[in-house]
Amino acid sequence: MEHSITTSDCVAVVASKKTWIEQLAIDQLTYTSSLPGMHYCVGMPDLHPGRTYPVGAAFFATEQIYPALIGNDIGCGMSLYQTSMPLRKAKLDKLAKSLKGVEQQCLKHLDEYIDAFKKDHQLHTSSFDHKLGTVGGGNHFAELQRVEEIYDAALYQALGLDKSCLQLLVHTGSRGFGQSILLAYQSQFQTQSLRCGTHEFNTYWQQHQQALAYAQLNRELVAEKFMLALKTKSEMLLDVHHNFIEKIEYKGITGYLHRKGATPSTQGVVMIPGSRGDFSYLIQPLDAEKSLFSLAHGAGRKWKRGACKARLDQRYSMQDLQTTSLGSRVICQDKTLIYDEAPEAYKSCAQIIEDMVDAKLIRVIAKFRPVMTYKTEGSCGS
DNA sequence: ATGTCC
């Protein structure tokens, strides 16, 4: 079997030859690895190009951090909920009807919860708070799923999953708050690194930690609104950021691990989502030191955002895109977004999972089928 | 990816 990890001095890519990775993403990975203070960089099998830096990679730097590498969505991540909604009651038309206006719900107990949370975390945000509990754009989503196949019954049971009821997977981040932190930093430092111990490092670091809490709160609020709309309950099984900086020790060196769309392998079981027309995989991370304690955060884009509508609008109408080949339904009133996030724009999640299994980075616990993918009800795109 | 504007 061919090796799934290729390594040069300090840059590695976890991917088999079967997994297509755009050259631009490799170039961006190499470029980023050459920045001052960068020691080790690992591209995951979902590696794809970003604006300047690649997405789907982990970077270990010493003595400094790169806020521009993390970008605006500080704290973006995935949370998984076990709901109490039985599959037999989960009819698509009924679910869609229940979810009408799900994000627009303004409820007193949510406001009280937000206030208490902000106090606890010493958050003094305000101008973005009206967007708390909304999914946002891009690859963000909230998806109702059901268990398709179980591969590791013991791990599956230990998590408290119930295949007779729906699961909810929430992918979103810190919304306008993270954006404001990035903009404040960029206006002063453009893309420069911040050296640890300096005042500007400490300022960013504190805001970064707040954005992590804010992103987590946002996911929790989205889940809560879904439960209210569906008139059911849920239990959170996991909540993991995949876009953030963490201070770690690696090979005896203390430094800063930048996860740019890379799932931590150090926080127990995690979910690796496929596109809306593909399965998602619940996995147990194994020893992932060789991949900088990180894993893929999804299937990875194959086509760049913005190029999808032109490639697909002869083949599919808006209505075509509201269902998938797995029989799931899509709620997305934004035309550009529904094309940009088409299943065709993403790689096969099974292939990404296979690469990580071959590299001995993960064990697969279960596979989940999408039932209903919620993107946005806002209709501004055309 | 976000907010805002066309």
Coordinates of C-alpha atoms (C1' of nucleotides) in Angstrom, one line a residue:
Chain A
M1 CA 0.0 0.0 0.0
E2 CA 1.2 3.4 -0.8
H3 CA 2.0 5.7 2.1
S4 CA -0.6 8.3 2.9
I5 CA 1.9 10.7 4.4
T6 CA 4.6 12.4 2.3
T7 CA 7.2 14.4 4.1
S8 CA 9.9 16.9 3.3
D9 CA 11.9 18.7 6.0
C10 CA 9.1 20.4 7.6
V11 CA 6.1 20.1 5.3
A12 CA 3.9 17.0 5.1
V13 CA 0.7 16.2 3.3
V14 CA -1.6 13.5 4.6
A15 CA -3.2 12.2 1.3
S16 CA -3.0 9.2 -0.9
K17 CA -2.5 9.5 -4.6
K18 CA -6.2 8.9 -5.1
T19 CA -7.0 12.2 -3.4
W20 CA -6.7 15.1 -5.8
I21 CA -5.1 18.2 -4.3
E22 CA -4.9 21.5 -6.3
Q23 CA -1.3 22.6 -6.9
L24 CA -2.2 26.1 -5.7
A25 CA -3.0 24.7 -2.3
I26 CA 0.4 22.9 -2.1
D27 CA 2.1 26.1 -3.2
Q28 CA 0.3 28.1 -0.5
L29 CA 1.3 25.4 2.0
T30 CA 4.9 25.7 1.0
Y31 CA 4.8 29.5 1.1
T32 CA 3.2 29.5 4.6
S33 CA 5.8 27.0 5.8
S34 CA 8.5 29.5 4.8
L35 CA 7.2 32.3 7.0
P36 CA 9.5 33.3 10.0
G37 CA 9.1 31.0 13.0
M38 CA 7.3 28.2 11.1
H39 CA 8.7 24.8 12.1
Y40 CA 6.2 22.2 10.9
C41 CA 3.3 22.3 8.5
V42 CA 0.9 19.5 7.7
G43 CA -1.7 19.6 4.9
M44 CA -4.8 17.4 5.5
P45 CA -6.5 15.4 2.7
D46 CA -9.1 18.1 2.5
L47 CA -6.4 20.7 1.7
H48 CA -7.6 23.4 -0.7
P49 CA -6.6 26.9 -1.7
G50 CA -7.6 29.9 0.3
R51 CA -7.1 33.6 -0.5
T52 CA -3.5 33.6 0.6
Y53 CA -3.1 30.6 2.9
P54 CA -4.4 27.1 2.3
V55 CA -7.4 25.7 4.2
G56 CA -7.2 22.2 5.7
A57 CA -3.8 22.4 7.3
A58 CA -2.0 22.8 10.6
F59 CA 1.1 25.0 11.3
F60 CA 3.4 25.0 14.2
A61 CA 5.3 28.3 14.9
T62 CA 7.5 29.4 17.7
E63 CA 7.8 32.7 19.4
Q64 CA 5.0 34.3 17.3
I65 CA 1.5 33.9 16.0
Y66 CA 0.0 34.7 12.6
P67 CA -3.6 36.1 13.1
A68 CA -3.9 36.6 9.3
L69 CA -3.5 32.9 8.8
I70 CA -6.5 32.1 11.1
G71 CA -8.5 34.8 9.3
N72 CA -11.9 36.2 10.3
D73 CA -13.7 33.1 11.5
I74 CA -11.8 32.6 14.7
G75 CA -13.4 29.6 16.5
C76 CA -15.3 28.2 13.6
G77 CA -16.1 24.6 14.4
M78 CA -18.6 21.7 14.6
S79 CA -21.0 20.6 17.3
L80 CA -23.0 17.5 17.3
Y81 CA -26.3 17.0 19.1
Q82 CA -28.4 13.9 19.8
T83 CA -32.0 15.0 19.5
S84 CA -35.1 13.3 20.8
M85 CA -36.9 13.6 17.5
P86 CA -37.8 10.0 16.3
L87 CA -37.1 9.2 12.7
R88 CA -40.6 8.0 12.2
K89 CA -41.9 11.5 13.0
A90 CA -39.2 13.2 10.8
K91 CA -41.0 13.6 7.5
L92 CA -39.2 16.1 5.2
D93 CA -42.2 18.3 4.5
K94 CA -43.0 18.6 8.1
L95 CA -39.4 19.3 9.2
A96 CA -39.2 22.0 6.5
K97 CA -42.4 23.6 7.7
S98 CA -41.2 23.5 11.4
L99 CA -37.9 25.1 10.4
K100 CA -39.5 28.1 8.8
G101 CA -38.1 31.2 10.5
V102 CA -35.9 29.1 12.8
E103 CA -33.1 31.7 12.9
Q104 CA -35.5 34.6 13.4
Q105 CA -36.9 33.4 16.7
C106 CA -36.3 36.1 19.3
L107 CA -36.9 34.7 22.8
K108 CA -36.4 36.2 26.2
H109 CA -34.8 33.1 27.7
L110 CA -32.2 33.1 24.9
D111 CA -31.4 36.8 25.5
E112 CA -31.0 36.1 29.2
Y113 CA -28.7 33.2 28.4
I114 CA -26.6 35.3 26.1
D115 CA -26.3 38.0 28.8
A116 CA -25.2 35.5 31.4
F117 CA -22.7 33.9 29.1
K118 CA -21.2 37.2 28.1
K119 CA -20.8 38.1 31.8
D120 CA -19.1 34.8 32.5
H121 CA -16.7 35.1 29.7
Q122 CA -16.2 38.9 30.1
L123 CA -17.4 39.5 26.6
H124 CA -18.2 43.1 25.9
T125 CA -19.4 42.7 22.3
S126 CA -22.7 44.3 21.2
S127 CA -22.8 45.4 17.5
F128 CA -22.7 41.7 16.4
D129 CA -24.9 40.2 18.9
H130 CA -28.0 40.4 16.8
K131 CA -26.4 37.8 14.6
L132 CA -25.8 35.4 17.5
G133 CA -27.7 32.1 16.9
T134 CA -27.5 32.4 13.1
V135 CA -25.6 30.0 10.8
G136 CA -24.0 32.5 8.5
G137 CA -22.7 31.9 4.9
G138 CA -20.0 30.1 3.1
N139 CA -19.7 26.4 4.1
H140 CA -21.6 27.0 7.4
F141 CA -24.7 24.9 7.9
A142 CA -26.9 23.2 10.4
E143 CA -27.8 19.7 9.3
L144 CA -30.3 17.1 10.6
Q145 CA -28.8 13.7 10.1
R146 CA -29.5 10.0 10.9
V147 CA -27.2 7.1 11.6
E148 CA -26.5 5.2 8.4
E149 CA -24.0 2.6 9.6
I150 CA -22.1 1.7 12.8
Y151 CA -18.6 0.4 12.5
D152 CA -17.5 0.5 16.2
A153 CA -20.5 -0.4 18.4
A154 CA -18.6 0.1 21.7
L155 CA -17.5 3.6 20.9
Y156 CA -20.9 4.4 19.4
Q157 CA -22.7 3.3 22.5
A158 CA -20.3 5.1 24.9
L159 CA -21.2 8.4 23.2
G160 CA -24.9 8.1 23.9
L161 CA -26.1 8.0 20.3
D162 CA -29.6 6.9 19.5
K163 CA -30.1 5.8 15.9
S164 CA -33.9 5.9 16.3
C165 CA -33.7 9.7 16.6
L166 CA -32.2 12.5 14.5
Q167 CA -28.8 14.0 15.1
L168 CA -28.1 17.7 14.5
L169 CA -24.7 18.8 13.3
V170 CA -23.9 22.6 13.5
H171 CA -21.0 24.2 11.6
T172 CA -20.6 27.8 12.3
G173 CA -18.2 30.3 14.0
S174 CA -17.8 33.7 15.6
R175 CA -19.7 35.7 12.9
G176 CA -19.0 39.4 13.0
F177 CA -17.0 39.3 16.3
G178 CA -14.1 37.3 14.8
Q179 CA -14.2 39.5 11.7
S180 CA -13.9 42.6 13.9
I181 CA -10.9 41.2 15.7
L182 CA -9.1 40.4 12.4
L183 CA -9.9 43.8 11.0
A184 CA -8.5 45.6 14.1
Y185 CA -5.3 43.5 13.9
Q186 CA -4.9 44.0 10.1
S187 CA -5.4 47.8 10.3
Q188 CA -2.3 48.0 12.4
F189 CA -0.2 45.0 11.4
Q190 CA -1.4 43.9 7.9
T191 CA -0.2 40.2 7.8
Q192 CA 2.7 40.5 10.2
S193 CA 3.2 38.0 13.0
L194 CA 2.8 39.1 16.6
R195 CA 5.7 38.1 18.8
C196 CA 4.8 36.5 22.1
G197 CA 5.3 38.6 25.2
T198 CA 4.4 41.8 23.4
H199 CA 1.4 44.0 24.2
E200 CA -0.1 43.4 20.7
F201 CA 0.2 39.6 21.1
N202 CA -1.6 39.7 24.4
T203 CA -4.3 41.9 23.1
Y204 CA -5.0 39.6 20.1
W205 CA -4.7 36.5 22.3
Q206 CA -7.3 37.7 24.7
Q207 CA -9.7 38.6 21.9
H208 CA -9.0 35.2 20.2
Q209 CA -10.0 33.4 23.4
Q210 CA -13.1 35.4 23.6
A211 CA -14.0 34.6 20.0
L212 CA -13.6 30.9 20.7
A213 CA -16.2 31.2 23.5
Y214 CA -18.4 33.4 21.2
A215 CA -18.3 30.8 18.4
Q216 CA -19.2 28.0 20.8
L217 CA -22.1 30.1 22.1
N218 CA -23.2 30.7 18.6
R219 CA -23.4 27.0 17.8
E220 CA -25.2 26.3 21.0
L221 CA -27.8 29.0 20.2
V222 CA -28.3 27.7 16.7
A223 CA -28.9 24.2 18.2
E224 CA -31.3 25.6 20.8
K225 CA -33.4 27.4 18.1
F226 CA -33.6 24.2 16.1
M227 CA -34.9 22.4 19.2
L228 CA -37.5 25.1 19.8
A229 CA -38.6 25.0 16.2
L230 CA -38.8 21.2 16.1
K231 CA -40.4 21.1 19.6
T232 CA -37.9 18.5 20.8
K233 CA -34.9 18.3 23.1
S234 CA -31.2 17.5 22.5
E235 CA -28.0 16.7 24.2
M236 CA -24.6 18.0 23.0
L237 CA -22.2 15.2 22.3
L238 CA -19.2 17.3 21.1
D239 CA -18.2 20.8 20.2
V240 CA -14.8 21.3 18.6
H241 CA -13.2 24.3 17.0
H242 CA -11.2 23.7 13.8
N243 CA -10.0 27.3 13.1
F244 CA -7.8 28.7 16.0
I245 CA -4.4 28.9 17.6
E246 CA -3.4 26.7 20.5
K247 CA -0.2 26.9 22.7
I248 CA 1.3 23.4 22.7
E249 CA 4.5 21.5 23.2
Y250 CA 5.7 19.6 20.2
K251 CA 8.9 17.6 20.1
G252 CA 10.0 19.3 23.3
I253 CA 9.5 22.8 21.9
T254 CA 6.8 25.2 23.1
G255 CA 5.0 27.0 20.4
Y256 CA 1.8 27.9 18.7
L257 CA -0.2 25.5 16.7
H258 CA -2.4 27.2 14.1
R259 CA -5.3 25.1 12.9
K260 CA -6.6 26.5 9.6
G261 CA -9.6 24.3 8.9
A262 CA -8.1 21.4 10.8
T263 CA -9.9 19.3 13.4
P264 CA -8.0 18.7 16.7
S265 CA -7.2 15.0 17.4
T266 CA -6.8 15.8 21.1
Q267 CA -10.3 16.3 22.2
G268 CA -11.9 12.9 21.8
V269 CA -14.4 11.8 19.2
V270 CA -15.1 14.3 16.3
M271 CA -17.3 14.5 13.3
I272 CA -15.9 15.0 9.8
P273 CA -18.7 16.3 7.6
G274 CA -19.1 15.6 3.9
S275 CA -20.9 17.9 1.5
R276 CA -24.7 18.2 1.8
G277 CA -25.0 15.4 -0.7
D278 CA -22.5 13.1 1.1
F279 CA -22.2 11.2 4.4
S280 CA -20.5 12.5 7.5
Y281 CA -18.2 10.4 9.6
L282 CA -17.9 10.2 13.4
I283 CA -14.3 9.2 14.1
Q284 CA -12.0 8.4 17.0
P285 CA -8.7 10.1 16.6
L286 CA -5.6 7.8 17.2
D287 CA -2.2 9.1 17.9
A288 CA -1.9 12.0 15.5
E289 CA 1.4 13.5 16.6
K290 CA 2.7 13.1 13.1
S291 CA -0.1 15.2 11.7
L292 CA 0.4 17.9 14.3
F293 CA -2.5 16.6 16.4
S294 CA -4.8 17.5 13.6
L295 CA -7.2 15.9 11.1
A296 CA -9.3 17.0 8.1
H297 CA -12.2 19.2 8.9
G298 CA -14.4 18.1 6.0
A299 CA -14.3 16.7 2.5
G300 CA -12.5 19.7 1.1
R301 CA -13.5 21.9 -1.9
K302 CA -12.8 20.6 -5.4
W303 CA -14.1 23.7 -7.2
K304 CA -13.5 27.2 -6.0
R305 CA -16.3 29.3 -4.6
G306 CA -17.8 31.6 -7.3
A307 CA -17.0 29.2 -10.1
C308 CA -19.7 26.7 -9.3
K309 CA -22.8 28.5 -10.6
A310 CA -21.4 28.8 -14.1
R311 CA -20.4 25.1 -14.1
L312 CA -23.8 23.9 -12.9
D313 CA -26.6 26.2 -13.9
Q314 CA -27.1 24.4 -17.3
R315 CA -27.4 21.1 -15.4
Y316 CA -29.4 22.1 -12.4
S317 CA -32.2 24.5 -11.5
M318 CA -32.6 26.0 -8.1
Q319 CA -35.2 23.4 -7.4
D320 CA -32.9 20.5 -8.5
L321 CA -30.4 21.7 -5.9
Q322 CA -32.9 21.6 -3.1
T323 CA -32.7 17.8 -3.0
T324 CA -29.7 15.6 -3.0
S325 CA -28.9 12.1 -4.4
L326 CA -29.0 10.8 -0.8
G327 CA -32.7 11.8 -0.6
S328 CA -32.1 14.8 1.7
R329 CA -33.6 18.3 1.5
V330 CA -31.8 21.6 1.3
I331 CA -33.0 24.9 2.8
C332 CA -31.1 27.7 1.1
Q333 CA -32.8 30.8 -0.4
D334 CA -29.5 32.3 -1.5
K335 CA -28.9 31.3 -5.2
T336 CA -25.2 31.9 -5.3
L337 CA -24.7 30.0 -2.1
I338 CA -26.8 26.9 -3.1
Y339 CA -24.6 26.5 -6.2
D340 CA -21.3 27.2 -4.4
E341 CA -22.1 24.5 -1.9
A342 CA -23.3 21.9 -4.4
P343 CA -22.1 18.4 -3.7
E344 CA -20.2 18.5 -7.0
A345 CA -18.0 21.3 -5.6
Y346 CA -16.6 18.9 -2.9
K347 CA -14.4 15.8 -2.8
S348 CA -15.7 12.5 -1.6
C349 CA -15.7 12.4 2.2
A350 CA -15.2 8.6 2.1
Q351 CA -11.8 9.2 0.3
I352 CA -10.7 11.7 2.9
I353 CA -11.6 9.3 5.6
E354 CA -9.9 6.4 3.9
D355 CA -6.6 8.5 3.7
M356 CA -6.7 9.2 7.4
V357 CA -7.5 5.5 8.2
D358 CA -4.6 4.4 6.0
A359 CA -2.3 6.9 7.8
K360 CA -3.4 5.4 11.1
L361 CA -4.8 8.7 12.3
I362 CA -8.3 7.7 13.0
R363 CA -10.8 4.8 13.6
V364 CA -14.2 5.2 12.1
I365 CA -17.1 4.9 14.5
A366 CA -20.2 5.6 12.4
K367 CA -21.5 7.1 9.2
F368 CA -24.4 9.6 9.1
R369 CA -26.8 10.4 6.3
P370 CA -28.0 13.9 5.7
V371 CA -31.7 14.4 6.2
M372 CA -32.1 18.2 6.0
T373 CA -29.4 20.8 5.4
Y374 CA -30.2 24.3 6.6
K375 CA -28.1 27.1 5.0
T376 CA -30.0 30.3 5.1
E377 CA -33.4 31.8 4.6
G378 CA -32.1 35.2 3.7
S379 CA -32.6 35.8 0.0
C380 CA -30.1 38.3 -1.2
G381 CA -27.9 36.3 -3.6
S382 CA -28.9 36.1 -7.3
Chain B
dA1 C1' -16.5 34.2 5.8
dT2 C1' -18.7 38.8 7.0
dG3 C1' -21.4 42.9 6.5
dT4 C1' -22.9 46.0 3.5
dC5 C1' -24.2 47.9 -0.5
dC6 C1' -25.8 47.7 -5.4

